[in-house]
XYZ file of C-alpha atoms in Angstrom:
724
model
C 162.199 -52.465 -27.348
C 160.562 -55.982 -29.078
C 162.780 -57.846 -31.296
C 162.559 -60.457 -33.931
C 163.256 -63.951 -33.026
C 165.997 -64.145 -35.055
C 167.062 -61.623 -32.922
C 170.706 -62.787 -31.304
C 169.847 -63.948 -27.975
C 171.186 -60.446 -25.577
C 172.709 -61.118 -22.219
C 171.120 -60.751 -19.181
C 170.100 -57.309 -18.166
C 172.456 -56.350 -14.727
C 171.561 -56.313 -11.608
C 171.497 -52.817 -10.862
C 168.720 -51.473 -13.591
C 166.961 -49.506 -12.491
C 163.710 -50.327 -10.095
C 160.872 -51.506 -12.340
C 156.949 -50.583 -12.457
C 154.261 -53.203 -13.926
C 150.944 -53.748 -12.692
C 149.554 -57.154 -12.258
C 146.233 -59.148 -11.122
C 145.970 -62.227 -10.995
C 142.802 -65.149 -12.591
C 143.748 -68.446 -11.416
C 140.791 -70.600 -11.138
C 139.396 -73.969 -9.914
C 137.218 -75.396 -12.733
C 136.321 -78.494 -10.421
C 133.603 -75.754 -8.882
C 132.939 -74.301 -12.400
C 129.457 -73.400 -12.850
C 126.674 -70.800 -14.825
C 125.803 -68.117 -12.773
C 122.518 -66.402 -13.042
C 122.810 -62.958 -14.270
C 121.793 -61.558 -11.313
C 124.531 -63.133 -9.114
C 127.009 -61.728 -11.474
C 126.442 -58.636 -11.557
C 126.810 -55.997 -9.343
C 125.843 -52.044 -8.883
C 127.694 -49.812 -10.692
C 129.472 -52.154 -12.722
C 127.742 -51.907 -16.113
C 130.786 -52.013 -18.315
C 130.320 -53.038 -21.883
C 132.765 -54.643 -24.229
C 135.392 -52.087 -24.076
C 136.330 -53.821 -21.040
C 138.513 -56.515 -23.355
C 140.684 -53.969 -24.090
C 141.061 -52.775 -20.241
C 142.019 -49.838 -19.328
C 144.807 -47.182 -19.929
C 147.695 -48.643 -18.066
C 148.599 -46.832 -15.074
C 150.654 -43.403 -13.968
C 154.305 -44.634 -14.174
C 154.879 -43.739 -10.825
C 151.712 -46.070 -9.405
C 152.730 -48.948 -11.569
C 156.228 -48.864 -10.246
C 154.921 -48.917 -6.416
C 152.583 -51.862 -7.845
C 155.306 -53.921 -9.328
C 157.239 -53.312 -5.935
C 154.754 -54.498 -3.817
C 154.784 -57.957 -5.929
C 158.296 -57.854 -5.738
C 158.402 -57.062 -1.819
C 155.301 -59.611 -1.275
C 157.321 -62.329 -2.399
C 160.393 -61.535 -0.454
C 158.817 -61.094 2.788
C 156.977 -63.897 2.744
C 160.329 -66.175 1.346
C 161.744 -64.103 4.605
C 158.917 -65.089 7.214
C 158.942 -68.770 6.152
C 162.823 -68.849 5.605
C 162.223 -70.948 2.680
C 160.655 -70.477 -0.950
C 161.959 -69.003 -4.515
C 161.933 -65.039 -4.254
C 164.166 -64.539 -7.404
C 161.367 -65.333 -9.937
C 158.861 -62.520 -8.757
C 161.541 -60.310 -8.028
C 162.334 -60.690 -12.272
C 159.122 -61.106 -13.183
C 157.057 -58.478 -11.426
C 156.617 -56.374 -14.429
C 155.109 -59.138 -16.579
C 152.923 -60.315 -14.155
C 151.701 -57.270 -13.560
C 151.130 -55.807 -17.349
C 149.583 -58.888 -18.279
C 147.094 -59.448 -14.915
C 146.273 -55.849 -14.933
C 146.403 -54.582 -18.655
C 145.552 -57.988 -20.753
C 143.417 -60.998 -18.243
C 139.969 -61.260 -18.033
C 138.963 -62.580 -14.968
C 136.686 -62.462 -11.570
C 138.179 -62.305 -8.705
C 134.901 -63.793 -6.986
C 134.232 -66.260 -8.721
C 137.371 -68.036 -10.151
C 135.972 -70.481 -11.719
C 133.693 -67.953 -14.636
C 133.689 -70.125 -17.918
C 135.259 -67.888 -19.893
C 137.822 -66.014 -17.852
C 141.311 -66.067 -19.651
C 143.895 -69.233 -17.822
C 147.331 -68.523 -16.808
C 149.765 -70.994 -15.944
C 153.142 -70.723 -13.591
C 154.516 -73.756 -15.283
C 157.830 -72.299 -12.881
C 155.818 -72.884 -10.152
C 158.844 -72.417 -7.859
C 158.051 -68.907 -8.013
C 154.806 -68.888 -6.712
C 154.909 -66.145 -4.941
C 154.383 -64.248 -7.796
C 150.977 -65.823 -8.216
C 149.927 -65.488 -4.797
C 150.936 -61.801 -4.426
C 148.840 -60.942 -7.403
C 146.113 -62.993 -6.647
C 145.902 -61.220 -3.053
C 146.262 -57.611 -5.090
C 143.202 -58.467 -7.307
C 141.076 -59.094 -4.190
C 140.390 -63.247 -4.460
C 139.244 -64.389 -1.642
C 141.217 -67.378 -1.244
C 145.039 -65.367 -0.587
C 143.789 -63.075 2.151
C 147.147 -61.243 3.548
C 147.369 -63.790 6.659
C 147.532 -66.426 3.658
C 150.739 -64.535 1.996
C 151.934 -64.842 6.218
C 151.395 -68.440 6.303
C 153.261 -69.316 3.083
C 154.642 -72.848 2.745
C 153.411 -73.578 6.211
C 150.940 -76.277 7.566
C 147.157 -76.427 5.808
C 148.164 -73.318 4.093
C 146.587 -71.638 1.179
C 149.596 -70.766 -0.152
C 151.219 -74.416 -0.806
C 155.256 -74.225 -1.976
C 154.162 -75.117 -5.621
C 151.031 -73.962 -6.624
C 147.736 -76.156 -6.409
C 144.658 -76.370 -8.038
C 142.646 -77.938 -5.423
C 144.396 -75.671 -2.066
C 143.955 -72.059 -3.965
C 141.092 -71.247 -6.033
C 142.401 -68.968 -9.010
C 144.811 -71.597 -9.576
C 144.485 -73.310 -12.423
C 146.548 -76.109 -12.586
C 149.066 -77.879 -10.034
C 152.568 -76.940 -11.107
C 156.015 -77.963 -9.717
C 157.871 -80.578 -11.923
C 159.206 -78.172 -14.548
C 157.659 -78.491 -18.415
C 153.856 -80.710 -16.877
C 152.610 -76.810 -15.985
C 153.330 -75.764 -19.536
C 151.743 -79.046 -21.101
C 148.634 -78.385 -18.639
C 148.295 -74.900 -20.524
C 148.476 -76.835 -24.088
C 145.634 -78.479 -23.412
C 143.553 -75.997 -21.569
C 144.298 -74.099 -25.261
C 143.132 -77.266 -26.865
C 140.197 -77.133 -25.147
C 139.437 -73.912 -25.594
C 139.790 -74.030 -29.450
C 137.770 -76.922 -29.275
C 134.467 -75.785 -27.468
C 134.891 -72.659 -29.145
C 134.546 -74.330 -32.733
C 131.760 -76.386 -31.594
C 130.455 -73.744 -29.950
C 130.382 -70.387 -31.480
C 128.468 -69.020 -34.252
C 128.959 -66.452 -37.123
C 126.625 -64.413 -34.996
C 127.819 -64.921 -31.562
C 131.107 -65.814 -29.572
C 130.254 -67.590 -26.325
C 133.880 -69.137 -26.196
C 136.922 -66.801 -26.360
C 139.756 -66.578 -23.706
C 142.953 -67.033 -23.964
C 145.756 -68.955 -22.351
C 149.186 -67.622 -20.618
C 151.964 -69.198 -19.327
C 155.371 -68.519 -17.767
C 157.571 -71.040 -17.931
C 161.712 -70.861 -17.259
C 164.823 -72.183 -18.288
C 163.910 -75.549 -16.241
C 160.680 -75.585 -18.119
C 162.220 -75.371 -21.643
C 165.183 -77.946 -20.880
C 162.260 -80.522 -19.306
C 161.888 -82.863 -22.851
C 157.711 -82.724 -22.052
C 157.312 -79.509 -22.696
C 159.086 -79.651 -26.020
C 156.537 -82.602 -27.050
C 153.686 -80.199 -26.078
C 155.095 -77.101 -27.737
C 154.999 -79.403 -30.980
C 151.622 -80.447 -30.659
C 150.690 -76.507 -29.795
C 152.455 -75.908 -33.356
C 150.785 -78.578 -35.129
C 147.449 -78.026 -33.771
C 148.055 -74.067 -34.264
C 146.879 -72.772 -31.114
C 146.766 -69.291 -31.897
C 145.126 -68.203 -28.365
C 147.833 -69.943 -26.461
C 151.027 -67.133 -25.649
C 153.831 -68.240 -23.673
C 156.139 -66.345 -21.418
C 159.433 -67.505 -21.426
C 161.551 -65.929 -18.456
C 165.011 -65.787 -19.899
C 167.091 -64.977 -16.492
C 170.041 -67.450 -17.479
C 170.120 -68.649 -14.282
C 169.276 -72.112 -12.909
C 170.071 -73.877 -9.213
C 173.300 -75.355 -10.270
C 174.332 -71.599 -11.614
C 174.483 -70.115 -14.818
C 172.332 -71.855 -17.774
C 175.114 -71.877 -20.090
C 176.748 -75.072 -18.492
C 174.372 -77.066 -19.959
C 171.883 -74.908 -21.909
C 173.297 -72.687 -24.961
C 170.455 -74.031 -27.879
C 168.862 -71.374 -29.096
C 165.545 -71.222 -27.912
C 163.497 -68.876 -30.377
C 165.007 -70.554 -33.487
C 163.391 -74.415 -31.878
C 160.362 -73.115 -31.296
C 159.957 -71.257 -34.592
C 160.766 -74.322 -36.082
C 158.149 -76.184 -33.941
C 155.127 -73.823 -35.745
C 155.260 -71.143 -33.648
C 155.282 -67.205 -33.662
C 158.322 -65.628 -31.731
C 158.757 -62.199 -30.459
C 161.653 -61.015 -27.904
C 161.471 -58.329 -25.458
C 165.302 -57.456 -24.227
C 164.307 -55.696 -21.627
C 161.909 -57.561 -19.389
C 162.822 -55.277 -16.360
C 161.647 -51.876 -17.131
C 160.071 -52.412 -20.590
C 156.499 -52.556 -19.884
C 155.820 -50.691 -22.665
C 157.524 -53.477 -24.963
C 155.888 -56.553 -22.948
C 152.154 -54.564 -23.903
C 153.913 -54.066 -27.330
C 154.609 -58.068 -27.269
C 151.443 -59.198 -26.286
C 149.129 -57.482 -28.403
C 151.423 -58.497 -31.470
C 151.128 -62.237 -30.136
C 147.018 -61.817 -29.822
C 147.138 -60.317 -33.276
C 148.483 -64.088 -34.322
C 145.811 -66.328 -34.754
C 146.827 -69.390 -36.627
C 150.152 -69.775 -34.522
C 150.639 -70.128 -30.804
C 153.460 -67.428 -29.697
C 156.349 -67.552 -27.638
C 157.441 -64.427 -25.408
C 161.309 -64.380 -24.566
C 161.155 -61.955 -21.895
C 164.326 -61.578 -20.858
C 165.008 -60.389 -17.420
C 166.801 -60.234 -14.143
C 166.597 -62.701 -11.674
C 166.124 -61.423 -8.139
C 165.951 -57.652 -9.682
C 167.009 -55.100 -7.276
C 168.777 -57.220 -4.945
C 172.500 -55.924 -4.409
C 174.256 -58.501 -4.110
C 172.055 -61.761 -5.117
C 170.453 -60.468 -8.546
C 171.895 -62.409 -11.044
C 173.364 -65.384 -9.202
C 171.902 -68.714 -8.570
C 171.830 -67.942 -4.751
C 168.735 -65.990 -5.276
C 167.008 -68.749 -7.448
C 165.842 -70.973 -3.725
C 166.730 -69.705 -0.828
C 166.101 -66.354 1.314
C 167.561 -63.675 0.943
C 168.712 -62.979 4.413
C 167.549 -60.324 6.455
C 170.669 -58.004 5.546
C 170.156 -58.612 1.997
C 165.981 -58.029 2.241
C 167.548 -54.417 3.567
C 170.101 -53.519 1.259
C 167.135 -54.732 -1.204
C 164.441 -51.969 0.681
C 167.059 -49.136 0.318
C 168.171 -50.492 -3.397
C 164.551 -49.908 -4.297
C 163.826 -47.334 -2.331
C 160.868 -49.247 -0.642
C 161.329 -47.991 2.603
C 158.272 -50.128 4.410
C 157.729 -52.383 6.582
C 157.017 -56.029 5.712
C 153.631 -57.109 3.881
C 153.367 -53.575 2.946
C 150.717 -52.445 0.377
C 150.260 -48.838 -0.345
C 146.534 -47.517 0.118
C 147.019 -46.491 -3.724
C 147.950 -49.400 -5.093
C 145.089 -51.236 -3.280
C 142.819 -48.835 -4.787
C 144.011 -49.507 -8.133
C 143.446 -52.972 -7.625
C 140.311 -52.786 -6.075
C 138.628 -51.635 -9.498
C 139.093 -55.639 -10.595
C 136.349 -56.656 -8.374
C 133.804 -54.693 -10.243
C 135.441 -54.951 -13.601
C 135.415 -59.097 -13.069
C 131.765 -58.866 -11.950
C 130.590 -57.358 -15.057
C 132.858 -59.564 -17.411
C 131.070 -62.469 -16.059
C 127.431 -60.500 -16.293
C 128.203 -59.483 -20.033
C 129.213 -63.284 -21.028
C 125.870 -64.599 -18.826
C 123.561 -62.192 -20.785
C 124.894 -63.426 -23.814
C 124.813 -67.077 -23.075
C 121.120 -66.535 -21.943
C 120.409 -64.560 -25.712
C 122.465 -68.083 -26.973
C 120.410 -70.060 -25.365
C 116.968 -68.756 -26.819
C 118.612 -68.837 -30.376
C 121.021 -72.527 -30.267
C 118.978 -74.484 -27.918
C 120.353 -78.146 -28.168
C 123.848 -76.355 -28.277
C 123.765 -74.389 -25.059
C 122.379 -77.356 -23.613
C 125.097 -79.343 -24.115
C 127.476 -76.487 -23.303
C 125.602 -75.924 -19.856
C 126.926 -79.807 -19.229
C 130.273 -78.917 -20.088
C 130.153 -75.839 -18.113
C 128.738 -77.376 -14.923
C 129.882 -81.130 -15.067
C 126.641 -82.782 -15.149
C 125.779 -86.230 -16.697
C 123.643 -86.771 -19.190
C 120.710 -88.551 -17.216
C 120.970 -92.329 -17.959
C 124.525 -91.575 -19.790
C 125.739 -94.662 -18.494
C 123.007 -97.470 -19.997
C 125.113 -96.479 -23.199
C 127.337 -98.901 -21.681
C 127.203 -102.885 -23.399
C 126.853 -105.653 -21.429
C 127.673 -109.054 -22.588
C 126.366 -112.447 -21.812
C 128.383 -115.555 -21.215
C 127.207 -116.940 -24.355
C 129.094 -113.799 -26.429
C 132.037 -114.596 -28.011
C 135.474 -114.057 -26.484
C 136.646 -110.819 -27.020
C 140.095 -108.796 -25.998
C 139.448 -106.008 -23.184
C 140.962 -103.359 -25.208
C 138.323 -104.138 -27.825
C 135.151 -103.958 -25.829
C 137.252 -100.885 -24.466
C 136.365 -99.383 -27.739
C 132.681 -100.344 -27.764
C 132.427 -98.438 -24.449
C 134.503 -95.890 -25.453
C 132.229 -95.173 -28.454
C 129.089 -95.570 -26.307
C 130.067 -92.927 -24.280
C 131.072 -90.238 -26.737
C 127.547 -90.651 -28.286
C 125.918 -89.450 -25.138
C 128.481 -87.306 -23.018
C 128.953 -84.231 -24.801
C 133.089 -83.262 -23.462
C 134.195 -86.871 -24.111
C 137.040 -86.893 -26.041
C 140.271 -88.032 -26.270
C 143.448 -89.886 -28.269
C 146.707 -92.452 -28.156
C 150.091 -91.898 -28.894
C 150.124 -92.650 -32.489
C 148.596 -96.123 -31.402
C 144.755 -95.756 -31.999
C 144.426 -98.495 -34.411
C 146.519 -101.144 -31.751
C 144.943 -100.108 -28.239
C 141.751 -99.015 -30.357
C 140.615 -96.196 -28.820
C 139.306 -94.497 -32.122
C 135.841 -92.595 -31.483
C 134.165 -94.107 -34.914
C 131.689 -91.275 -35.113
C 134.014 -88.111 -35.012
C 137.529 -86.951 -36.835
C 140.728 -86.080 -35.853
C 140.933 -82.709 -34.201
C 143.397 -80.964 -36.239
C 144.638 -77.298 -37.214
C 141.040 -76.903 -39.501
C 139.066 -79.367 -37.407
C 139.013 -78.630 -33.723
C 135.450 -79.275 -33.362
C 136.282 -83.357 -33.771
C 137.322 -85.577 -30.887
C 139.901 -87.908 -31.934
C 143.161 -86.426 -31.008
C 146.591 -87.780 -32.104
C 148.914 -86.998 -30.031
C 151.557 -89.279 -32.346
C 154.493 -90.895 -30.383
C 154.716 -88.175 -27.100
C 153.536 -89.932 -24.195
C 154.739 -87.488 -21.706
C 153.214 -84.534 -23.529
C 149.800 -86.889 -23.943
C 149.247 -87.256 -20.398
C 150.307 -83.723 -19.402
C 148.233 -82.375 -22.410
C 145.149 -84.811 -21.174
C 145.648 -82.802 -17.621
C 145.081 -79.214 -18.747
C 141.978 -80.260 -21.379
C 140.525 -82.206 -17.459
C 140.750 -79.078 -15.596
C 139.740 -76.618 -18.125
C 135.926 -77.184 -17.559
C 133.974 -80.231 -15.123
C 132.486 -81.591 -17.765
C 135.582 -82.388 -20.197
C 136.616 -85.845 -19.825
C 139.326 -86.646 -21.679
C 141.257 -90.376 -22.086
C 144.313 -90.825 -23.177
C 145.860 -94.255 -24.630
C 148.797 -96.092 -25.029
C 151.068 -99.364 -24.127
C 150.176 -100.010 -20.585
C 154.045 -100.430 -20.163
C 154.819 -96.469 -21.227
C 153.140 -95.628 -18.007
C 156.562 -95.522 -16.768
C 156.813 -92.758 -19.728
C 153.710 -90.715 -18.166
C 154.134 -91.299 -14.438
C 155.041 -87.845 -13.760
C 151.360 -86.703 -15.413
C 149.705 -89.449 -13.611
C 150.890 -88.814 -10.816
C 150.135 -84.791 -11.191
C 146.541 -85.934 -12.468
C 145.867 -87.384 -9.133
C 147.343 -84.515 -6.897
C 145.677 -81.687 -8.424
C 142.272 -84.199 -8.822
C 142.227 -84.196 -12.661
C 139.769 -87.122 -13.618
C 141.562 -88.179 -16.742
C 140.859 -91.831 -17.769
C 144.060 -93.885 -18.559
C 143.475 -96.391 -21.080
C 146.059 -98.443 -21.267
C 146.551 -101.885 -23.513
C 148.183 -104.608 -23.573
C 148.739 -105.111 -20.197
C 150.707 -108.304 -19.415
C 152.955 -110.667 -20.434
C 149.863 -111.995 -22.888
C 150.923 -109.228 -25.383
C 153.248 -112.305 -26.289
C 156.321 -112.000 -28.635
C 157.152 -108.469 -28.390
C 158.929 -109.331 -25.338
C 159.742 -107.832 -21.971
C 160.438 -104.663 -23.060
C 156.649 -103.906 -23.233
C 155.514 -106.244 -21.362
C 154.553 -104.649 -18.218
C 155.079 -106.612 -14.837
C 155.821 -103.891 -11.616
C 153.442 -101.391 -13.132
C 150.298 -102.485 -11.739
C 151.844 -102.561 -8.202
C 153.410 -99.476 -8.996
C 150.414 -97.981 -10.013
C 148.504 -99.219 -7.206
C 150.871 -97.676 -4.692
C 149.855 -93.959 -6.335
C 147.649 -91.966 -3.813
C 144.006 -90.585 -5.575
C 144.196 -93.021 -8.442
C 141.816 -96.297 -9.368
C 143.848 -98.822 -10.772
C 141.237 -101.322 -12.570
C 142.220 -104.372 -14.283
C 139.185 -105.712 -15.942
C 138.723 -109.798 -16.828
C 135.868 -108.859 -19.206
C 133.084 -106.808 -21.754
C 130.900 -106.516 -18.197
C 133.942 -105.890 -15.668
C 135.212 -103.254 -18.860
C 132.117 -101.331 -19.105
C 132.050 -101.358 -14.945
C 135.015 -99.833 -14.889
C 134.241 -97.244 -17.363
C 131.716 -95.963 -15.795
C 133.915 -95.825 -12.252
C 136.084 -93.961 -14.439
C 133.422 -91.169 -15.938
C 131.852 -90.689 -12.706
C 135.198 -90.106 -10.581
C 135.984 -86.386 -11.936
C 138.277 -85.807 -8.725
C 141.080 -88.281 -9.114
C 141.699 -90.609 -12.613
C 141.359 -94.040 -13.276
C 143.760 -96.304 -15.193
C 142.295 -99.024 -17.313
C 144.661 -102.110 -17.608
C 143.147 -103.935 -21.167
C 144.542 -107.072 -22.781
C 145.429 -107.856 -26.467
C 144.295 -111.636 -26.245
C 140.949 -112.453 -25.803
C 139.262 -113.284 -22.834
C 135.879 -115.288 -22.229
C 132.717 -113.750 -21.118
C 132.212 -114.805 -17.724
C 129.164 -116.173 -15.753
C 129.512 -113.921 -12.887
C 130.705 -110.592 -13.652
C 128.650 -107.538 -13.161
C 129.307 -104.025 -14.765
C 127.360 -102.640 -11.305
C 129.960 -104.643 -9.080
C 133.211 -103.370 -10.354
C 132.102 -100.533 -7.897
C 133.004 -102.447 -4.753
C 136.220 -103.004 -6.206
C 136.031 -106.443 -5.228
C 133.093 -109.153 -5.273
C 132.245 -112.611 -5.901
C 131.672 -114.052 -8.912
C 131.447 -117.764 -7.782
C 131.296 -119.619 -4.681
C 129.788 -123.108 -3.820
C 130.468 -122.864 -0.277
C 127.986 -122.004 2.614
C 128.230 -120.161 5.976
C 131.001 -117.960 4.652
C 133.163 -120.600 4.990
C 134.782 -121.763 1.153
C 138.047 -124.597 1.501
C 139.969 -121.732 -0.666
C 139.391 -118.602 -1.832
C 140.934 -117.711 -5.575
C 141.526 -114.224 -5.768
C 142.436 -112.738 -9.731
C 142.055 -109.667 -11.770
C 142.151 -109.289 -15.624
C 143.097 -112.006 -17.913
C 143.903 -114.254 -14.790
C 140.465 -114.142 -13.277
C 139.382 -116.625 -16.437
C 142.462 -119.337 -14.922
C 141.034 -118.770 -11.230
C 137.597 -120.029 -12.049
C 138.722 -122.935 -14.312
C 140.807 -123.630 -11.198
C 137.791 -123.260 -8.718
C 135.751 -125.994 -11.146
C 138.046 -128.903 -11.268
C 138.785 -127.866 -7.156
C 134.815 -128.718 -6.861
C 134.858 -131.329 -8.789
C 137.312 -132.671 -6.522
C 134.472 -132.253 -3.897
C 136.115 -128.610 -2.576
C 134.585 -125.468 -1.845
C 135.632 -122.525 -3.983
C 135.129 -119.331 -3.585
C 136.462 -117.117 -6.414
C 136.754 -112.990 -6.397
C 137.563 -110.486 -8.769
C 139.800 -107.939 -7.030
C 139.301 -105.246 -9.952
C 140.372 -102.776 -8.274
C 142.080 -102.382 -4.874
C 141.490 -99.007 -4.025
C 137.445 -99.283 -4.301
C 137.562 -102.616 -2.475
C 139.516 -100.909 0.582
C 136.662 -97.838 0.609
C 133.905 -100.731 1.445
C 133.038 -101.190 4.903
C 134.781 -103.558 7.033
C 131.260 -105.839 7.572
C 131.014 -105.885 2.983
C 134.972 -106.809 2.885
C 134.803 -109.316 5.267
C 132.184 -111.149 3.255
C 134.201 -111.271 0.500
C 136.917 -112.300 2.442
C 136.352 -113.685 5.412
C 139.357 -114.002 8.572
C 138.453 -117.300 9.119
C 139.385 -118.185 5.983
C 143.054 -118.647 5.406
C 143.477 -120.989 2.229
C 143.945 -118.009 -0.209
C 145.225 -117.952 -3.699
C 145.866 -115.321 -5.855
C 146.818 -115.038 -9.382
C 147.847 -112.302 -11.044
C 150.155 -111.262 -14.572
C 152.379 -109.135 -12.765
C 155.000 -109.069 -9.851
C 153.893 -110.359 -6.373
C 154.469 -107.723 -3.908
C 151.588 -106.367 -2.574
C 149.084 -109.674 -2.927
C 149.928 -110.545 0.996
C 147.562 -107.878 1.847
C 144.497 -109.573 0.540
C 145.723 -113.814 0.866
C 147.531 -113.434 4.368
C 151.006 -115.200 5.676
C 149.381 -118.733 4.704
C 148.101 -117.953 1.815
C 150.082 -118.428 -1.958
C 150.730 -115.596 -4.571
C 151.002 -116.534 -7.756
C 152.469 -113.956 -10.012
C 155.858 -113.126 -12.175
C 158.266 -111.791 -9.718
C 160.871 -111.411 -12.842
C 160.515 -109.223 -16.202
C 158.669 -111.351 -19.231
C 160.357 -112.866 -22.276
C 159.956 -113.249 -26.397
C 157.283 -115.538 -27.251
C 153.570 -116.639 -28.280
C 151.304 -116.031 -25.042
C 150.335 -119.452 -24.820
C 153.764 -120.843 -24.057
C 155.099 -117.728 -21.605
C 152.002 -118.624 -19.119
C 152.718 -121.807 -19.574
C 156.502 -121.286 -18.803
C 156.059 -118.640 -15.769
C 153.534 -121.316 -14.073
C 150.612 -118.973 -14.801
C 147.798 -121.996 -15.475
C 145.004 -123.842 -13.735
C 147.512 -126.597 -12.664
C 149.808 -123.883 -10.926
C 146.672 -122.778 -9.036
C 145.311 -126.781 -8.302
C 148.976 -127.769 -7.318
C 148.897 -124.309 -5.006
C 145.892 -125.148 -3.439
C 146.904 -128.699 -2.521
C 149.369 -127.793 -0.902
C 147.642 -125.296 1.347
């Protein structure tokens, strides 16, 4: 039965519980390909179903439900067994939940995983991905054919060892590091609430979908999930429904060795509605009732604790840690088949199960066709809103959007790039409908407020300033969820640069999952001064340059700051980190908005023939030092080229001819200057060059004194040049 949250937790159901039944489908998506399809593309002959489809059909007959659930279980078992690698326990235990959710409640179109108004699903416990793949396969998603199931965890497979949105259409987000997926789901639900508030009308709902997630004990233990849950409760994300797979088992054994808290009580305190399904193994009616109850709660997210048996049906391994992350073994597979009455060859899908699941293809097409028809009417009545929503759905940027970015002449007063960044943020928010974001309780310091908008809150979700509070872990992961919701949603999030350490997992997943979040990171060096080494980043620049598929930009002035934002907006499949100064910097002659796209370029040069005596290379606040040193060296009769290497990644993408024109191989007298570790600079200065930087932690003092004491000065650059 469905039990109120205050009830004392029950023990895990025994492994000998009767074989289950359940039905599922699957509907994940790749929002990177999301687009509005013409009505005719979604309509199918014989598939003209009405809004009654929202309630789906009645549950299948119990015998078919049982067959379907066991099909899911054994597709997972067989795939893991064939690969001799994987996690069979969660799919075996969660098959009833997955089936009821996907088959009876989720709205999706298998033939267009990117349909905008589909429900979203996130498997935060991504190690159990064979549950997801089995459901995708049965539902008719083209990305997961039978051969894909048989290639589980193999080279170039579309069924990798954890769900990857860039690999498998139908998968919403990339999950694996526990808790991150749940926080992504909060971001997806935030996006839905925001867009619904902006675009729905009293006579027409055009944004109306739910976000569902399955998380396990490991997700609950990771701190990022608590940060995200706290925000979800604060924001009142009533269309977020999370299922807690309460199986009491983690890799090291029973969870009571380290995890004995009352999870539901914690979520209640965080502002969630909570439900407990005691029998997740065979309690199909209880699962259905819990989902219906959750959908009836409009002002709070809901956590449904579903007590299951990990490895359900395995006579000797169910309810043990040995079934968590290891194949059952041939003998136990046969014993499980016998125990559950599944006397079929591996990867068998009964014909009646195929027929039952095949209906989702026509149903999904009809759901999309119905929505497309409604959008046509919406566009007639609300043309401006429809145009903005189309931009968000398609990812197409407004014509001339980049003209809104400011430019700066050298005579303009010096400014901290964090302040110049705020000018860019506000300029972009005026012209890009899907531009939104916020800060980790530092908006007045990192200058990230959108002045023309209010705060996204429970009762004002149409606004675009997101107040994350002191929650960097959750902020990054939630922003990833927003980014993958729709191609035209462009989220930014902000904190001090040193605290990217708190966010590293979410930044890495942003890069991996091709979600173009803009990470606005201020106080980028020892230039922040008196706060000292705990707040002064030194190794962060290089550590983030080492990360694949990410742009690490460190602009030197206003033009480069605008250029950094232009690049960040254009790169929708890789995130950007923009490191910004606290201290004021000159507007340098020779910098350029457009040249930032090259990553590195010449800002001044008094040489000819591509043969300067010296090449000085700087980034950010140190580019000014390089330019001043070049001036003095030129006064001494030397030829000097100054290069801004604002983004290493973009520079490496340029043709060899261009790179040679900027950094000629023949010139070996090169000096780099950057307020960070010198590790890595040898790539650009060579064996004969000199790197001026900080190979130690910072110190508490006024910024000018720190720069002088640590050798980041014009005098030191000149001395280094003369010593070459």
